[in-house]
Amino acid sequence: MDDEGIPYVRPRIANACDGCKARKVKCDGKQPCSYCARRKRSHACTYSPQKRRQRGSARDRDASTPGLRLRSDSLLKDASPSRINDGSSSLSPAGRGGNRRSLEASAEDDTEVPREARLVCDAQGKLIFIGDCAPLSFFQSVRQLVTSRVESNAFAPESSRFSVLEVAAPSQHTTRPPNHGTPKVWANTVPDLVMRYISTTASVIDLFDNGTLLDDVQIWASLEPKPQGSMSIINYLILAIGQRTADDAKAEEYFEYARDRALSSLSSDLSVATVQAFALITMYMLCSCQINGAFLYFGIAVRAAYSVGIHRTEVNARFGAEAHLQRDRLWKSLRVVDLYLSTSMGRPPATSDVDCSVPYKAKADDGTEVYDLLNASVQILLIIERIVEEIYSRKKISLQLTEGISVQLREWSSTWLERLKQVEPDGIWNYDYNGACQVMSTYYYAVMLVSRPFLMYELFRNLDGPQANDRSLATGKSKLADACIDSASLMVDSILDGICRLTFTSASRTNSSMPLLVPWLFASSLVLGVGLLGGFGHVLEKRCRQSIDALDHFAKHNAHAEQYSLIAQSLLSISLDHLEKKELQERMQRTENSSQLFGLLPPRRPMDSPSSTGTPRPTHTPSSTTPRPADHMHRDAFQHVRLLSMCSPSLGEVDSAILGLHDDGSLQNMDPAYWGGTLGNDADQASALNLFTLLDSGGVDLAHYL
């Protein structure tokens, strides 16, 4: 109360800006608000529509369902693109007003995103949470759909009996004895192992100066005895990652020693080296298919990074130019690994850009963006972060929301895709080529992730009723479903092309350990399999087999890829059997209708029925749990001739026009009226195409033909 005894009433505003909501601070409702103006963030002061509270029966109905269904109008807010730091301002290409649509969108434009989060078993049989956007959750949804509507005994036992989340840690069986001493390092093996490390981590983490890394490790390897500090921990982890594709036992020995030393010194020595060490531990466990363990150790790396201020570039600048660049790149590496882990497991990320000032862009003197694989990787993963937040966390997607995300995807594509495609294998290890392949695959996965709900919608519709074979009459949702299939096909194309080029490049050493690529490739194999099952074209059978061959290639050093290949083989077999039975049933119906015209078949009499005879008619039940002979490819049978025959397959059979996906995979040159035209207004008959314009104009005279 004030001095006069009159109660003070705190003024309330109708809506607060997004920044004040996130920070939970007071907002005066101005544009820009005083909080953002004081911090010189007027450009980022945006207001999103408030969510409407549901009334009466709607609230009761939502309370009775397993999960709350959000209203579509809460999704159609002005979704400004995720912040991609350039050191000065946030990227907002669509504008605040021009990109906002009416909140009263029709229900036909909304598509439910299936609640795919679930508990799955790890290697020890314990239940582990996997979220909605994870490839494994997508697989569980596909398996449930297939077993309930196509074949109850679907999928090979090998693909379901064991955990597809995590393999048993080798350390549980090869633990080093106590007081065993430091592992032996042979100086002549160091160059090869360091090169393998750089090749494996390209576009994922960039923790050191790769130009001097080899010399630094060689100098350390020549020291006897080895120093007992952070330098030895980091160098052993580098060699362990390099040994992963050469000698698993030696790699595990190096890793166990370095991990134990890092944990023992955690409380007494907190520095940049601590962040580097636990980031390398995470990377090794990702390469070893121990993704849940990697998720836990990565949390230590992130907390250590926040403790030393790596997320603030102004703090990093106080350590000198060289250390400034190293610390900035360390934070970007953490963002890449974090967003990969959170997306592949469907869990909230550990890092955030709320209080981050490290730039994710670098401009050249001519204004163009400097070519940097780490920047390209973190930028596309930031778009994926927005997709997860605005679609999979809210359980519903609309065509208008997809439009806003497609703007970001097209901008990323116009900046990076052509430059990544121009990278050629060069030398022995091809670091840039491996990194470019992983970044492009992440981009294709982003397109698949945003369009996957529409694919599942069309798949349910096609399995429930007759399929629409006339693609010219496709709706906006079916076009987006095609985009999902197109991006999966383009991903397989780029991966196979990369394998072929590296295999046939003179003196090239191929690297089968690409941790970011295998889960995305698995998701593409599932998309292609359900596309074949849903009647999107028999040409997808070839694509499915190519994805299986690529998974088999990576299965040489990746246990997950081996399991994913079995799943993809089973899905392909199920899809082919389903299509074969469907076509046979349609053929039998046509035969029954036409058989009486010319007496091709005698009329059936009661005594001719199978039930009236003593011998039952033989039936053939295709096995959906056993892959076809063509799918049984031995791991060592992935020969050069087979790869050569599949290099750069043409994409002419697949429609790739949606979302600007052309044959080069780019998302460019889209007509601005596209979203407001045939895609978003399927019921408008005025937008129909006239296929006989020449007849209407009198340009063709058919009188002599009639």
XYZ file of C-alpha atoms in Angstrom:
706
model
C 0.000 0.000 0.000
C 1.098 3.634 -0.617
C 1.352 6.434 1.937
C -2.354 7.292 1.640
C -3.430 3.744 2.370
C -4.587 3.092 -1.189
C -3.707 -0.423 -2.356
C -1.129 -0.508 -5.167
C -2.283 -2.383 -8.231
C 0.542 -3.665 -10.431
C -0.165 -2.836 -14.074
C -0.393 -5.853 -16.360
C 0.258 -5.982 -20.083
C -1.552 -8.121 -22.612
C 1.563 -9.857 -23.875
C 5.306 -9.935 -23.195
C 8.031 -10.211 -25.812
C 9.642 -13.571 -26.460
C 12.958 -12.567 -24.854
C 11.346 -11.454 -21.603
C 9.259 -14.633 -21.522
C 12.375 -16.775 -21.902
C 14.272 -14.891 -19.192
C 11.199 -14.553 -16.937
C 11.677 -10.800 -16.501
C 9.171 -7.939 -16.528
C 8.203 -6.509 -19.906
C 6.493 -3.171 -20.579
C 4.895 -4.384 -23.826
C 6.479 -1.686 -26.000
C 8.081 -2.232 -29.394
C 10.909 -2.621 -28.639
C 10.497 -3.124 -24.908
C 12.750 -1.271 -22.492
C 14.582 -4.452 -21.458
C 15.671 -5.242 -25.025
C 16.387 -1.586 -25.795
C 18.755 -1.256 -22.810
C 20.702 -4.277 -24.032
C 20.771 -3.075 -27.653
C 18.717 -6.052 -28.839
C 15.875 -4.127 -30.455
C 16.127 -6.298 -33.560
C 15.380 -9.419 -31.493
C 12.362 -8.004 -29.635
C 9.470 -9.969 -31.128
C 6.003 -10.794 -29.827
C 4.342 -14.160 -30.347
C 0.568 -14.659 -30.075
C -0.646 -15.897 -26.726
C -2.059 -19.392 -26.448
C -5.808 -19.529 -26.074
C -7.147 -21.423 -23.131
C -9.471 -24.232 -24.052
C -12.912 -24.230 -22.553
C -15.482 -26.658 -21.365
C -15.661 -29.953 -23.170
C -12.463 -29.293 -25.123
C -10.478 -29.065 -21.877
C -12.184 -32.147 -20.506
C -11.519 -34.008 -23.710
C -7.824 -33.115 -23.678
C -7.546 -34.107 -20.028
C -8.839 -37.566 -20.845
C -6.278 -38.176 -23.581
C -2.744 -39.456 -22.888
C -1.249 -36.135 -23.964
C -2.553 -32.630 -24.400
C -3.343 -31.652 -28.006
C -2.340 -28.068 -28.599
C -4.522 -25.818 -30.711
C -3.245 -25.077 -34.184
C -3.404 -21.327 -33.679
C -0.634 -21.541 -31.079
C 1.610 -23.001 -33.757
C 0.961 -20.421 -36.428
C 2.859 -17.673 -34.705
C 5.502 -15.597 -36.378
C 8.283 -18.133 -36.149
C 11.430 -16.132 -36.578
C 14.327 -18.339 -37.698
C 16.704 -19.708 -35.111
C 19.498 -17.317 -34.331
C 22.571 -17.798 -36.456
C 25.135 -15.444 -34.943
C 27.124 -13.217 -37.251
C 28.560 -11.152 -34.427
C 26.087 -8.301 -34.804
C 22.476 -9.257 -35.423
C 20.084 -12.162 -35.678
C 19.075 -13.579 -39.022
C 15.467 -12.806 -39.831
C 14.986 -13.164 -43.590
C 11.237 -13.396 -43.636
C 10.540 -10.176 -41.741
C 8.272 -9.664 -38.774
C 5.074 -8.773 -40.552
C 5.337 -10.303 -44.010
C 5.740 -13.858 -42.816
C 2.819 -13.828 -40.368
C -0.330 -15.559 -41.517
C -3.842 -15.478 -40.180
C -4.280 -17.469 -37.007
C -7.517 -18.872 -38.316
C -5.912 -21.548 -40.498
C -8.154 -24.282 -41.767
C -8.014 -27.655 -40.072
C -7.072 -29.280 -43.375
C -3.684 -27.534 -43.274
C -2.773 -29.048 -39.889
C -1.160 -32.434 -39.491
C -0.712 -34.215 -36.197
C 2.847 -35.162 -35.317
C 2.716 -38.676 -33.815
C 3.792 -38.998 -30.197
C 6.720 -41.292 -30.778
C 8.591 -40.907 -27.489
C 9.086 -44.231 -25.737
C 11.346 -46.353 -23.560
C 13.716 -48.778 -25.270
C 16.188 -51.265 -23.875
C 19.892 -50.573 -23.821
C 22.617 -53.206 -24.088
C 22.065 -54.272 -20.460
C 18.278 -54.504 -20.820
C 17.593 -51.270 -18.902
C 14.915 -48.891 -20.119
C 16.190 -45.672 -21.700
C 14.099 -42.725 -22.889
C 14.106 -41.911 -26.602
C 12.259 -38.778 -27.753
C 9.976 -38.006 -30.683
C 12.500 -36.782 -33.246
C 14.964 -39.662 -32.807
C 15.429 -42.100 -35.729
C 14.811 -44.987 -33.319
C 11.424 -43.547 -32.355
C 10.583 -43.294 -36.025
C 11.549 -46.936 -36.420
C 9.320 -47.953 -33.515
C 6.395 -46.117 -35.111
C 7.076 -47.774 -38.462
C 7.274 -51.188 -36.817
C 4.000 -50.633 -34.958
C 2.297 -49.502 -38.150
C 3.563 -52.443 -40.172
C 2.759 -55.063 -37.553
C -0.756 -53.703 -37.010
C -1.791 -53.127 -40.623
C 0.453 -55.151 -42.905
C 2.108 -58.160 -41.278
C 1.857 -59.126 -37.615
C 5.146 -61.063 -37.711
C 7.081 -58.306 -39.411
C 10.804 -57.623 -39.150
C 13.617 -60.064 -38.755
C 14.267 -61.381 -35.221
C 17.848 -60.139 -35.511
C 16.643 -56.549 -35.782
C 14.415 -56.668 -32.704
C 16.027 -59.144 -30.350
C 19.057 -57.014 -29.481
C 19.273 -53.400 -28.460
C 19.403 -50.931 -31.308
C 20.283 -48.154 -28.885
C 23.711 -49.037 -27.607
C 26.185 -51.881 -27.825
C 27.849 -53.298 -24.756
C 30.887 -51.252 -23.796
C 34.108 -53.163 -24.548
C 35.547 -51.750 -21.347
C 33.261 -54.016 -19.344
C 35.181 -56.989 -20.679
C 38.701 -55.555 -21.097
C 39.159 -53.383 -18.023
C 42.815 -52.575 -17.424
C 44.310 -53.974 -14.227
C 45.022 -51.413 -11.484
C 48.513 -49.843 -11.479
C 49.109 -51.175 -14.959
C 51.125 -48.115 -15.941
C 50.875 -45.861 -18.961
C 50.076 -47.577 -22.277
C 52.910 -47.940 -24.752
C 52.908 -45.583 -27.735
C 54.920 -46.415 -30.849
C 56.183 -43.268 -32.534
C 55.994 -44.771 -36.032
C 52.206 -45.251 -35.695
C 51.456 -41.694 -34.549
C 51.152 -40.032 -38.007
C 48.645 -42.597 -39.238
C 46.551 -42.406 -36.059
C 46.480 -38.608 -35.988
C 45.352 -38.515 -39.623
C 42.608 -41.018 -38.841
C 41.485 -38.833 -35.939
C 41.254 -35.712 -38.125
C 39.355 -37.639 -40.798
C 36.851 -39.011 -38.266
C 36.146 -35.700 -36.548
C 35.900 -33.510 -39.676
C 32.887 -31.142 -39.456
C 32.022 -32.493 -35.975
C 34.657 -31.155 -33.584
C 37.596 -28.830 -34.204
C 39.517 -28.575 -30.951
C 43.109 -28.023 -32.085
C 45.177 -26.492 -34.832
C 45.295 -29.355 -37.310
C 48.366 -27.842 -38.966
C 50.488 -28.357 -35.854
C 48.629 -31.230 -34.177
C 50.753 -33.995 -35.706
C 54.023 -32.356 -34.674
C 52.745 -31.776 -31.138
C 51.663 -35.394 -30.678
C 54.912 -36.721 -32.160
C 56.990 -34.628 -29.752
C 54.888 -35.915 -26.858
C 55.181 -39.527 -28.063
C 58.975 -39.286 -28.025
C 59.036 -38.341 -24.342
C 59.873 -41.044 -21.791
C 58.378 -41.185 -19.293
C 55.164 -39.508 -20.415
C 54.114 -36.415 -18.429
C 51.167 -37.014 -16.080
C 49.007 -34.065 -17.027
C 46.201 -32.927 -19.262
C 48.462 -33.094 -22.325
C 48.845 -36.864 -21.978
C 45.111 -37.341 -21.397
C 44.234 -35.450 -24.579
C 46.899 -37.133 -26.712
C 45.878 -40.615 -25.598
C 42.271 -39.809 -26.505
C 43.340 -38.550 -29.943
C 45.230 -41.794 -30.548
C 42.292 -43.841 -29.217
C 39.894 -42.264 -31.731
C 42.424 -42.881 -34.489
C 42.865 -46.514 -33.432
C 39.105 -47.186 -33.608
C 39.290 -48.284 -37.264
C 42.692 -49.945 -36.934
C 43.011 -51.837 -33.628
C 39.999 -51.944 -31.290
C 41.895 -53.512 -28.391
C 44.630 -50.890 -28.448
C 42.069 -48.127 -28.858
C 40.209 -49.331 -25.779
C 43.432 -49.467 -23.777
C 44.274 -45.863 -24.645
C 40.713 -44.744 -23.975
C 40.371 -46.405 -20.560
C 43.621 -44.934 -19.327
C 42.765 -41.414 -20.524
C 39.181 -41.551 -19.232
C 40.257 -42.688 -15.765
C 42.892 -39.958 -15.585
C 40.377 -37.313 -16.718
C 37.866 -38.342 -14.053
C 40.483 -38.435 -11.295
C 41.684 -34.909 -12.092
C 38.225 -33.421 -12.653
C 37.846 -31.758 -9.254
C 41.378 -30.338 -9.061
C 42.034 -29.037 -12.578
C 39.203 -27.245 -14.393
C 40.353 -25.603 -17.628
C 39.956 -25.600 -21.397
C 41.846 -28.900 -21.410
C 39.068 -30.380 -19.249
C 36.486 -29.410 -21.854
C 38.639 -30.833 -24.646
C 39.207 -34.092 -22.785
C 35.536 -34.817 -22.123
C 34.571 -33.733 -25.633
C 37.047 -36.329 -26.933
C 35.645 -38.941 -24.539
C 32.185 -38.203 -25.951
C 33.485 -38.487 -29.500
C 35.159 -41.840 -28.826
C 31.989 -43.268 -27.283
C 29.941 -42.066 -30.254
C 32.323 -43.885 -32.596
C 32.036 -46.955 -30.347
C 28.202 -46.927 -30.550
C 27.861 -46.119 -26.840
C 25.581 -43.156 -27.420
C 23.923 -43.138 -23.998
C 27.284 -43.097 -22.244
C 28.426 -40.346 -24.603
C 25.338 -38.364 -23.613
C 26.341 -38.530 -19.937
C 30.015 -37.652 -20.376
C 29.103 -34.793 -22.670
C 27.222 -33.169 -19.799
C 30.534 -32.820 -17.949
C 32.128 -31.157 -20.973
C 29.301 -28.613 -21.247
C 29.329 -27.689 -17.551
C 33.095 -27.295 -17.672
C 32.742 -25.058 -20.749
C 30.264 -22.801 -18.993
C 32.543 -22.682 -15.961
C 35.464 -21.250 -17.950
C 33.280 -18.931 -20.087
C 33.869 -20.470 -23.505
C 30.346 -19.539 -24.615
C 31.155 -15.788 -24.512
C 33.393 -14.549 -27.319
C 34.265 -11.335 -25.438
C 35.686 -13.500 -22.656
C 37.593 -15.624 -25.139
C 39.119 -12.508 -26.735
C 40.938 -11.686 -23.495
C 43.294 -14.660 -23.982
C 44.862 -13.446 -27.242
C 44.012 -13.923 -30.911
C 45.083 -17.570 -31.167
C 43.383 -18.665 -27.950
C 40.308 -16.611 -28.891
C 39.879 -18.570 -32.131
C 40.512 -21.896 -30.392
C 37.988 -21.235 -27.615
C 35.327 -20.041 -30.073
C 35.753 -23.160 -32.185
C 35.609 -25.298 -29.054
C 32.187 -23.843 -28.214
C 30.931 -24.399 -31.762
C 32.163 -27.988 -31.579
C 30.174 -28.472 -28.391
C 27.069 -27.069 -30.088
C 27.454 -29.488 -33.005
C 27.894 -32.536 -30.771
C 25.095 -31.414 -28.446
C 22.536 -30.852 -31.208
C 23.504 -34.138 -32.831
C 23.056 -36.011 -29.537
C 19.774 -34.310 -28.669
C 18.341 -34.892 -32.156
C 19.480 -38.484 -32.514
C 18.129 -39.357 -29.039
C 15.162 -36.997 -28.868
C 16.304 -35.306 -25.662
C 16.608 -31.615 -24.715
C 19.983 -30.083 -25.594
C 22.511 -29.262 -22.900
C 23.750 -26.046 -24.545
C 21.819 -22.917 -25.432
C 22.324 -19.644 -27.276
C 20.354 -17.604 -24.747
C 23.537 -16.203 -23.154
C 25.954 -17.072 -25.976
C 27.830 -14.530 -28.089
C 30.144 -16.765 -30.130
C 29.523 -15.998 -33.846
C 28.503 -18.860 -36.122
C 29.384 -16.957 -39.303
C 32.563 -15.485 -40.757
C 32.428 -12.895 -43.541
C 35.146 -12.381 -46.133
C 36.222 -8.965 -47.388
C 33.856 -9.224 -50.359
C 30.878 -9.900 -48.077
C 30.565 -13.620 -48.841
C 30.680 -16.200 -46.100
C 34.017 -17.850 -45.503
C 34.068 -21.568 -46.277
C 34.119 -23.346 -42.932
C 32.789 -26.863 -42.390
C 32.248 -26.316 -38.672
C 30.163 -23.195 -39.305
C 28.134 -24.979 -41.986
C 27.528 -27.881 -39.613
C 26.399 -25.784 -36.656
C 24.128 -23.647 -38.852
C 22.163 -26.588 -40.261
C 21.925 -28.154 -36.809
C 20.482 -24.908 -35.458
C 17.722 -25.222 -38.056
C 17.119 -28.783 -36.876
C 16.906 -27.450 -33.318
C 14.115 -25.117 -34.416
C 12.325 -27.978 -36.189
C 12.410 -30.056 -33.021
C 11.220 -27.187 -30.817
C 8.404 -25.927 -33.030
C 7.118 -29.198 -34.498
C 8.023 -32.262 -32.449
C 7.710 -30.554 -29.082
C 4.268 -29.146 -29.975
C 2.899 -32.278 -31.679
C 1.367 -30.516 -34.663
C 2.600 -29.034 -37.914
C 0.917 -26.863 -40.530
C 1.788 -25.840 -44.044
C 2.327 -22.282 -42.862
C 4.810 -23.339 -40.201
C 6.592 -25.470 -42.785
C 6.857 -22.408 -44.996
C 8.844 -20.501 -42.387
C 11.264 -23.374 -41.853
C 11.710 -23.859 -45.597
C 12.947 -20.271 -45.861
C 15.868 -21.117 -43.589
C 16.574 -24.350 -45.411
C 16.665 -22.588 -48.768
C 19.009 -19.915 -47.432
C 21.367 -22.511 -45.998
C 21.246 -24.422 -49.278
C 22.016 -21.337 -51.367
C 25.023 -20.586 -49.154
C 26.533 -24.013 -48.648
C 25.165 -26.854 -50.752
C 26.866 -26.076 -54.049
C 30.159 -25.359 -52.298
C 29.992 -28.667 -50.450
C 29.202 -30.538 -53.659
C 32.305 -29.078 -55.294
C 34.643 -30.598 -52.700
C 36.658 -33.358 -54.367
C 38.731 -36.172 -52.828
C 42.305 -34.975 -52.584
C 45.221 -36.820 -51.104
C 45.128 -39.837 -48.831
C 42.714 -38.942 -46.053
C 40.229 -36.495 -47.640
C 39.274 -34.693 -44.454
C 37.230 -31.999 -46.192
C 35.452 -34.547 -48.370
C 34.417 -36.676 -45.406
C 33.258 -33.611 -43.517
C 31.310 -32.246 -46.498
C 29.515 -35.570 -46.883
C 28.416 -35.513 -43.236
C 27.200 -31.907 -43.428
C 25.181 -32.552 -46.601
C 23.614 -35.628 -45.017
C 22.606 -33.518 -42.012
C 20.923 -31.042 -44.359
C 18.970 -33.793 -46.106
C 17.948 -35.146 -42.709
C 16.639 -31.700 -41.753
C 14.351 -31.738 -44.807
C 13.238 -35.264 -43.917
C 12.547 -34.255 -40.328
C 10.283 -31.341 -41.215
C 8.354 -33.292 -43.870
C 8.191 -36.679 -42.135
C 4.803 -36.045 -40.427
C 3.249 -35.495 -43.854
C 4.770 -38.745 -45.118
C 3.244 -40.659 -42.208
C -0.111 -38.961 -42.790
C -0.097 -40.046 -46.448
C 1.083 -43.534 -45.501
C -1.842 -44.042 -43.101
C -4.240 -42.678 -45.714
C -2.898 -44.950 -48.442
C -2.970 -48.055 -46.273
C -6.523 -47.313 -45.140
C -8.008 -46.795 -48.599
C -7.315 -46.682 -52.314
C -4.185 -44.835 -53.249
C -4.244 -41.780 -55.457
C -2.142 -42.778 -58.422
C -2.611 -39.442 -60.187
C 0.221 -37.381 -58.743
C -0.879 -34.312 -60.732
C -3.800 -34.008 -58.329
C -1.565 -34.267 -55.282
C -2.399 -32.156 -52.245
C 0.026 -29.992 -50.343
C 0.535 -32.732 -47.791
C 1.320 -35.350 -50.420
C 3.833 -32.998 -52.042
C 5.596 -32.596 -48.727
C 5.548 -36.377 -48.335
C 7.281 -36.540 -51.714
C 9.844 -34.042 -50.420
C 10.659 -36.396 -47.559
C 11.258 -39.244 -49.993
C 13.264 -37.011 -52.336
C 15.605 -35.870 -49.569
C 16.145 -39.481 -48.472
C 16.988 -40.440 -52.064
C 19.390 -37.516 -52.433
C 21.111 -38.465 -49.197
C 21.678 -42.013 -50.402
C 22.962 -40.636 -53.716
C 25.528 -38.398 -52.043
C 26.726 -41.092 -49.631
C 27.147 -43.717 -52.336
C 28.888 -41.201 -54.549
C 31.270 -40.417 -51.703
C 32.006 -44.094 -51.058
C 32.662 -44.655 -54.748
C 34.974 -41.695 -55.127
C 36.995 -42.561 -52.056
C 37.191 -46.218 -53.061
C 38.535 -45.490 -56.534
C 40.695 -42.493 -55.678
C 44.353 -43.352 -56.043
C 46.113 -43.922 -52.693
C 42.938 -42.992 -50.802
C 42.213 -44.532 -47.417
C 38.490 -44.773 -46.880
C 37.073 -44.064 -43.449
C 34.047 -46.085 -42.376
C 33.634 -44.292 -39.042
C 31.333 -41.313 -39.573
C 29.244 -41.020 -36.401
C 26.969 -38.242 -37.672
C 26.143 -40.014 -40.894
C 24.961 -43.483 -39.844
C 21.767 -42.472 -37.927
C 20.724 -40.117 -40.754
C 21.314 -42.900 -43.290
C 19.191 -45.260 -41.190
C 16.343 -42.732 -41.154
C 16.575 -42.386 -44.931
C 16.328 -46.172 -45.346
C 13.149 -46.157 -43.232
C 11.668 -43.304 -45.280
C 12.398 -45.100 -48.532
C 10.983 -48.360 -47.165
C 7.689 -46.842 -46.034
C 7.546 -44.875 -49.279
C 7.696 -48.133 -51.193
C 5.126 -49.655 -48.854
C 2.801 -46.678 -49.254
C 2.741 -46.813 -53.034
C 5.062 -43.916 -53.863
C 6.672 -45.840 -56.711
C 8.449 -49.130 -57.417
C 11.593 -47.188 -58.256
C 12.114 -46.820 -54.510
C 13.048 -50.504 -54.338
C 16.348 -49.622 -55.990
C 16.875 -46.789 -53.536
C 16.170 -49.086 -50.580
C 18.760 -51.596 -51.767
C 21.307 -48.809 -52.222
C 20.727 -47.562 -48.677
C 21.222 -51.110 -47.389
C 24.493 -51.406 -49.304
C 25.693 -48.129 -47.811
C 24.803 -49.292 -44.303
C 26.696 -52.517 -44.926
C 29.731 -50.470 -45.888
C 29.711 -48.598 -42.576
C 28.958 -51.808 -40.664
C 32.650 -52.710 -40.958
C 33.390 -50.396 -38.031
C 29.932 -49.510 -36.709
C 27.744 -52.034 -34.889
C 24.700 -49.772 -35.209
C 24.997 -49.784 -38.995
C 24.902 -53.594 -38.963
C 21.651 -53.627 -36.984
C 20.172 -50.839 -39.083
C 20.928 -52.810 -42.224
C 18.963 -55.802 -40.906
C 16.002 -53.547 -40.126
C 16.111 -51.971 -43.576
C 16.293 -55.401 -45.226
C 13.257 -56.572 -43.288
C 11.271 -53.446 -44.174
C 12.160 -53.859 -47.835
C 11.070 -57.498 -47.812
C 7.792 -56.625 -46.095
C 7.090 -53.825 -48.555
C 7.763 -55.999 -51.586
C 5.603 -58.834 -50.258
C 2.780 -56.404 -49.477
C 2.897 -54.873 -52.962
C 3.076 -58.307 -54.566
C 0.014 -59.534 -52.679
C -1.853 -56.337 -53.435
C -1.097 -56.516 -57.157
C -2.008 -60.205 -57.218
C -5.323 -59.449 -55.528
C -6.071 -56.688 -58.027
C -5.149 -58.975 -60.908
C -7.442 -61.717 -59.604
C -10.324 -59.268 -59.348
C -9.793 -58.171 -62.934
C -9.509 -61.775 -64.086
C -12.749 -62.663 -62.358
C -14.522 -59.806 -64.124
C -13.162 -60.638 -67.567
C -13.045 -64.439 -67.512
C -16.656 -64.863 -68.632
C -16.353 -62.658 -71.711
C -14.744 -65.272 -73.937
C -15.021 -68.342 -71.754
C -11.404 -68.143 -70.666
C -12.297 -69.907 -67.434
C -15.174 -72.332 -66.949
C -17.864 -71.166 -64.527
C -17.204 -72.369 -61.008
C -19.653 -74.948 -59.698
C -20.253 -75.674 -56.031
C -18.295 -78.938 -56.251
C -15.268 -77.022 -57.549
C -14.872 -75.009 -54.381
C -11.819 -75.844 -52.286
C -13.974 -76.727 -49.287
C -15.803 -79.484 -51.204
C -12.680 -81.408 -52.011
C -10.556 -83.437 -49.719
C -7.326 -81.794 -50.752
C -6.832 -78.223 -49.595
C -5.528 -75.753 -52.117
C -1.847 -75.012 -51.502
C -1.169 -71.514 -50.328
C 1.994 -69.485 -50.334
C 2.670 -67.209 -47.453
C 5.694 -65.042 -48.057
C 7.945 -64.729 -45.094
C 8.176 -61.160 -43.964
C 10.774 -61.910 -41.341
C 13.373 -63.298 -43.724
C 15.066 -60.921 -46.160
C 15.049 -61.875 -49.821
C 18.157 -63.555 -51.235
C 19.218 -60.328 -52.884
C 19.271 -58.643 -49.496
C 21.672 -61.170 -47.953
C 24.891 -59.389 -48.740
C 27.969 -60.392 -46.787
C 29.914 -57.532 -45.279
C 33.020 -58.395 -47.327
C 31.037 -58.629 -50.577
C 30.835 -54.853 -50.956
C 33.211 -54.945 -53.932
C 34.447 -52.113 -56.105
C 32.498 -53.253 -59.141
C 29.250 -53.173 -57.165
C 30.017 -49.703 -55.910
C 30.916 -48.472 -59.358
C 27.606 -49.641 -60.760
C 25.752 -47.548 -58.180
C 27.821 -44.364 -58.290
C 25.815 -41.213 -58.863
C 22.477 -42.827 -59.730
C 20.143 -40.509 -61.558
C 17.184 -39.046 -59.750
C 15.066 -38.682 -62.842
C 12.509 -41.213 -61.707
C 11.702 -39.324 -58.483
C 9.778 -36.077 -58.306
C 12.084 -33.606 -56.564
C 10.374 -30.314 -57.256
C 8.845 -29.830 -53.833
C 10.461 -27.364 -51.430
C 12.771 -26.310 -54.275
C 14.565 -29.684 -54.263
C 16.001 -29.930 -57.754
C 18.306 -32.609 -59.087
C 21.240 -30.834 -57.485
C 19.488 -31.093 -54.102
C 19.230 -27.337 -53.643
C 16.361 -25.451 -52.110
C 16.486 -22.400 -54.315
C 14.572 -20.281 -56.795
C 11.160 -20.973 -55.311
C 8.248 -18.893 -56.509
C 7.199 -16.685 -53.526
C 3.540 -17.369 -54.364
C 4.068 -21.112 -54.085
C 2.860 -21.466 -50.496
C -0.202 -19.346 -51.129
C -0.989 -21.141 -54.364
C -1.551 -24.780 -55.128
C 0.226 -26.059 -52.015
C -1.764 -24.128 -49.460
C -5.062 -23.943 -51.361
C -5.761 -27.397 -52.693
C -9.512 -26.826 -52.837
C -9.248 -23.846 -55.195
C -10.398 -25.151 -58.561
C -9.169 -22.011 -60.253
C -5.614 -23.171 -59.569
C -6.091 -26.380 -61.578
C -3.895 -26.837 -64.625
C -5.433 -27.117 -68.098
C -3.717 -30.008 -69.813
C -5.345 -29.284 -73.180
C -4.583 -25.627 -73.791
C -3.765 -26.244 -77.455
C -7.200 -27.726 -78.049
C -8.882 -24.732 -76.424
C -6.955 -22.262 -78.519
C -7.529 -24.123 -81.766
C -3.830 -24.720 -82.233
C -4.320 -28.414 -83.059
C -6.759 -29.654 -85.693
C -7.925 -33.175 -84.917
C -10.700 -33.272 -87.515
C -8.856 -35.623 -89.823
C -8.139 -37.956 -86.911
C -11.756 -38.265 -85.817
